[in-house]
Amino acid sequence: MHFEELNTEIRDFCEQRDWRQYHTPKDLAIGLSTESNELLGQFRFKDEDEQLALLDDPQDREAIEDELGDILFFLLRFADLYDIDLETALARKLEKNRAQYPQEEYKGSNKKYDE
C-alpha cells in the first residue's frame, strides 16, 4: 500500500469510531512517543544477540511488528490530519542531513554533527 491508501484506511477506521476529537497534535505526538517506547521496551536490557533472537522468534517478531504498525498509524494519522507531506518532509530532511553529515567526514561514524 502507498501512503494515500494507508491514510484512507486509517481515516476510515478513525471516522467510524469518532476518534477525531482525540487526535490533536499533542495527543498524536504522545501516541507516537508511547508506541515508540513500547518498541524500545521489546529490546531493553538485551544484548545484540538477544535482540536478533527476538526477530527470529515468530511470536516476538509479531509483537515488534505490532509496535511498528502502531508507530506508523500515529505518524500517518498526524501527517494526514495536519496536511504534512511525509515524502517531501523526508526528502528535505535527508538534504539537511547530507549537508550536516558529509559522507567523507562521517562514513563509519555515529558522532553527532556538534561533537
PDB file of C-alpha atoms in Angstrom:
ATOM      1  CA  MET A   1       0.000   0.000   0.000  1.00  0.00           C
ATOM      2  CA  HIS A   2       1.081   3.558  -0.664  1.00  0.00           C
ATOM      3  CA  PHE A   3       0.738   6.411   1.822  1.00  0.00           C
ATOM      4  CA  GLU A   4      -2.548   7.621   0.338  1.00  0.00           C
ATOM      5  CA  GLU A   5      -4.094   4.154   0.546  1.00  0.00           C
ATOM      6  CA  LEU A   6      -2.853   3.789   4.125  1.00  0.00           C
ATOM      7  CA  ASN A   7      -4.186   7.243   5.000  1.00  0.00           C
ATOM      8  CA  THR A   8      -7.595   6.315   3.598  1.00  0.00           C
ATOM      9  CA  GLU A   9      -7.672   3.111   5.667  1.00  0.00           C
ATOM     10  CA  ILE A  10      -6.674   4.954   8.834  1.00  0.00           C
ATOM     11  CA  ARG A  11      -9.045   7.863   8.149  1.00  0.00           C
ATOM     12  CA  ASP A  12     -11.978   5.481   7.660  1.00  0.00           C
ATOM     13  CA  PHE A  13     -11.061   3.470  10.749  1.00  0.00           C
ATOM     14  CA  CYS A  14     -10.919   6.603  12.910  1.00  0.00           C
ATOM     15  CA  GLU A  15     -14.042   8.191  11.456  1.00  0.00           C
ATOM     16  CA  GLN A  16     -16.055   5.035  12.108  1.00  0.00           C
ATOM     17  CA  ARG A  17     -15.081   5.345  15.774  1.00  0.00           C
ATOM     18  CA  ASP A  18     -15.425   9.143  16.065  1.00  0.00           C
ATOM     19  CA  TRP A  19     -11.811   9.483  17.206  1.00  0.00           C
ATOM     20  CA  ARG A  20     -11.007  12.836  15.529  1.00  0.00           C
ATOM     21  CA  GLN A  21     -11.749  14.554  18.840  1.00  0.00           C
ATOM     22  CA  TYR A  22      -8.842  12.664  20.435  1.00  0.00           C
ATOM     23  CA  HIS A  23      -6.326  13.343  17.681  1.00  0.00           C
ATOM     24  CA  THR A  24      -4.928  16.763  18.476  1.00  0.00           C
ATOM     25  CA  PRO A  25      -1.284  17.339  17.520  1.00  0.00           C
ATOM     26  CA  LYS A  26      -0.243  16.854  21.158  1.00  0.00           C
ATOM     27  CA  ASP A  27      -2.259  13.659  21.576  1.00  0.00           C
ATOM     28  CA  LEU A  28      -0.878  12.169  18.375  1.00  0.00           C
ATOM     29  CA  ALA A  29       2.684  13.117  19.367  1.00  0.00           C
ATOM     30  CA  ILE A  30       2.116  11.453  22.741  1.00  0.00           C
ATOM     31  CA  GLY A  31       0.787   8.348  20.997  1.00  0.00           C
ATOM     32  CA  LEU A  32       3.779   8.280  18.670  1.00  0.00           C
ATOM     33  CA  SER A  33       6.163   8.588  21.597  1.00  0.00           C
ATOM     34  CA  THR A  34       4.323   5.994  23.671  1.00  0.00           C
ATOM     35  CA  GLU A  35       4.317   3.444  20.880  1.00  0.00           C
ATOM     36  CA  SER A  36       7.994   4.125  20.132  1.00  0.00           C
ATOM     37  CA  ASN A  37       8.781   3.467  23.765  1.00  0.00           C
ATOM     38  CA  GLU A  38       6.809   0.233  23.651  1.00  0.00           C
ATOM     39  CA  LEU A  39       9.020  -0.828  20.734  1.00  0.00           C
ATOM     40  CA  LEU A  40      12.081   0.147  22.750  1.00  0.00           C
ATOM     41  CA  GLY A  41      10.768  -1.943  25.639  1.00  0.00           C
ATOM     42  CA  GLN A  42      10.980  -5.048  23.466  1.00  0.00           C
ATOM     43  CA  PHE A  43      14.761  -4.639  23.300  1.00  0.00           C
ATOM     44  CA  ARG A  44      15.530  -3.187  26.724  1.00  0.00           C
ATOM     45  CA  PHE A  45      18.326  -4.901  28.655  1.00  0.00           C
ATOM     46  CA  LYS A  46      19.096  -7.270  25.785  1.00  0.00           C
ATOM     47  CA  ASP A  47      22.441  -7.613  24.078  1.00  0.00           C
ATOM     48  CA  GLU A  48      22.657  -7.682  20.296  1.00  0.00           C
ATOM     49  CA  ASP A  49      22.346 -11.471  20.050  1.00  0.00           C
ATOM     50  CA  GLU A  50      19.225 -11.427  22.212  1.00  0.00           C
ATOM     51  CA  GLN A  51      17.785  -8.575  20.136  1.00  0.00           C
ATOM     52  CA  LEU A  52      18.310 -10.511  16.919  1.00  0.00           C
ATOM     53  CA  ALA A  53      16.833 -13.634  18.509  1.00  0.00           C
ATOM     54  CA  LEU A  54      13.621 -11.689  19.128  1.00  0.00           C
ATOM     55  CA  LEU A  55      13.355 -11.052  15.416  1.00  0.00           C
ATOM     56  CA  ASP A  56      13.838 -14.761  14.690  1.00  0.00           C
ATOM     57  CA  ASP A  57      11.098 -15.869  17.085  1.00  0.00           C
ATOM     58  CA  PRO A  58       7.677 -15.653  15.360  1.00  0.00           C
ATOM     59  CA  GLN A  59       5.762 -14.541  18.464  1.00  0.00           C
ATOM     60  CA  ASP A  60       8.323 -11.912  19.476  1.00  0.00           C
ATOM     61  CA  ARG A  61       8.624 -10.709  15.894  1.00  0.00           C
ATOM     62  CA  GLU A  62       4.869 -10.270  15.670  1.00  0.00           C
ATOM     63  CA  ALA A  63       4.907  -8.155  18.853  1.00  0.00           C
ATOM     64  CA  ILE A  64       7.661  -5.982  17.335  1.00  0.00           C
ATOM     65  CA  GLU A  65       5.742  -5.693  14.073  1.00  0.00           C
ATOM     66  CA  ASP A  66       2.630  -4.689  16.032  1.00  0.00           C
ATOM     67  CA  GLU A  67       4.551  -1.863  17.698  1.00  0.00           C
ATOM     68  CA  LEU A  68       5.917  -0.698  14.349  1.00  0.00           C
ATOM     69  CA  GLY A  69       2.366  -0.761  12.995  1.00  0.00           C
ATOM     70  CA  ASP A  70       1.195   1.381  15.907  1.00  0.00           C
ATOM     71  CA  ILE A  71       4.029   3.852  15.288  1.00  0.00           C
ATOM     72  CA  LEU A  72       3.161   4.055  11.605  1.00  0.00           C
ATOM     73  CA  PHE A  73      -0.515   4.542  12.454  1.00  0.00           C
ATOM     74  CA  PHE A  74       0.220   7.585  14.640  1.00  0.00           C
ATOM     75  CA  LEU A  75       2.723   9.016  12.164  1.00  0.00           C
ATOM     76  CA  LEU A  76       0.377   8.706   9.209  1.00  0.00           C
ATOM     77  CA  ARG A  77      -2.630   9.964  11.181  1.00  0.00           C
ATOM     78  CA  PHE A  78      -0.703  13.058  12.293  1.00  0.00           C
ATOM     79  CA  ALA A  79       0.502  13.790   8.771  1.00  0.00           C
ATOM     80  CA  ASP A  80      -2.927  13.232   7.243  1.00  0.00           C
ATOM     81  CA  LEU A  81      -4.866  15.389   9.714  1.00  0.00           C
ATOM     82  CA  TYR A  82      -2.397  18.251   9.635  1.00  0.00           C
ATOM     83  CA  ASP A  83      -1.573  18.182   5.917  1.00  0.00           C
ATOM     84  CA  ILE A  84       2.062  17.145   6.123  1.00  0.00           C
ATOM     85  CA  ASP A  85       3.539  15.526   3.048  1.00  0.00           C
ATOM     86  CA  LEU A  86       5.814  12.892   4.555  1.00  0.00           C
ATOM     87  CA  GLU A  87       7.652  12.220   1.308  1.00  0.00           C
ATOM     88  CA  THR A  88       8.540  15.895   0.981  1.00  0.00           C
ATOM     89  CA  ALA A  89       9.427  16.141   4.672  1.00  0.00           C
ATOM     90  CA  LEU A  90      11.737  13.139   4.403  1.00  0.00           C
ATOM     91  CA  ALA A  91      13.401  14.390   1.218  1.00  0.00           C
ATOM     92  CA  ARG A  92      14.002  17.799   2.807  1.00  0.00           C
ATOM     93  CA  LYS A  93      15.395  16.226   5.990  1.00  0.00           C
ATOM     94  CA  LEU A  94      17.721  13.954   4.016  1.00  0.00           C
ATOM     95  CA  GLU A  95      19.094  17.003   2.181  1.00  0.00           C
ATOM     96  CA  LYS A  96      19.754  18.710   5.518  1.00  0.00           C
ATOM     97  CA  ASN A  97      21.420  15.560   6.845  1.00  0.00           C
ATOM     98  CA  ARG A  98      23.613  15.266   3.745  1.00  0.00           C
ATOM     99  CA  ALA A  99      24.848  18.805   4.375  1.00  0.00           C
ATOM    100  CA  GLN A 100      25.285  18.221   8.116  1.00  0.00           C
ATOM    101  CA  TYR A 101      26.908  14.810   7.765  1.00  0.00           C
ATOM    102  CA  PRO A 102      29.141  14.794   4.670  1.00  0.00           C
ATOM    103  CA  GLN A 103      29.905  11.215   3.641  1.00  0.00           C
ATOM    104  CA  GLU A 104      33.661  11.710   3.520  1.00  0.00           C
ATOM    105  CA  GLU A 105      33.672  13.060   7.067  1.00  0.00           C
ATOM    106  CA  TYR A 106      31.100  10.808   8.735  1.00  0.00           C
ATOM    107  CA  LYS A 107      31.421   7.451   6.995  1.00  0.00           C
ATOM    108  CA  GLY A 108      31.571   4.789   9.723  1.00  0.00           C
ATOM    109  CA  SER A 109      30.997   7.366  12.482  1.00  0.00           C
ATOM    110  CA  ASN A 110      27.998   7.691  14.754  1.00  0.00           C
ATOM    111  CA  LYS A 111      29.032  11.079  16.155  1.00  0.00           C
ATOM    112  CA  LYS A 112      26.574  13.930  16.099  1.00  0.00           C
ATOM    113  CA  TYR A 113      27.457  16.948  13.960  1.00  0.00           C
ATOM    114  CA  ASP A 114      28.139  19.122  17.027  1.00  0.00           C
ATOM    115  CA  GLU A 115      30.513  16.690  18.749  1.00  0.00           C
TER     116      GLU A 115
END
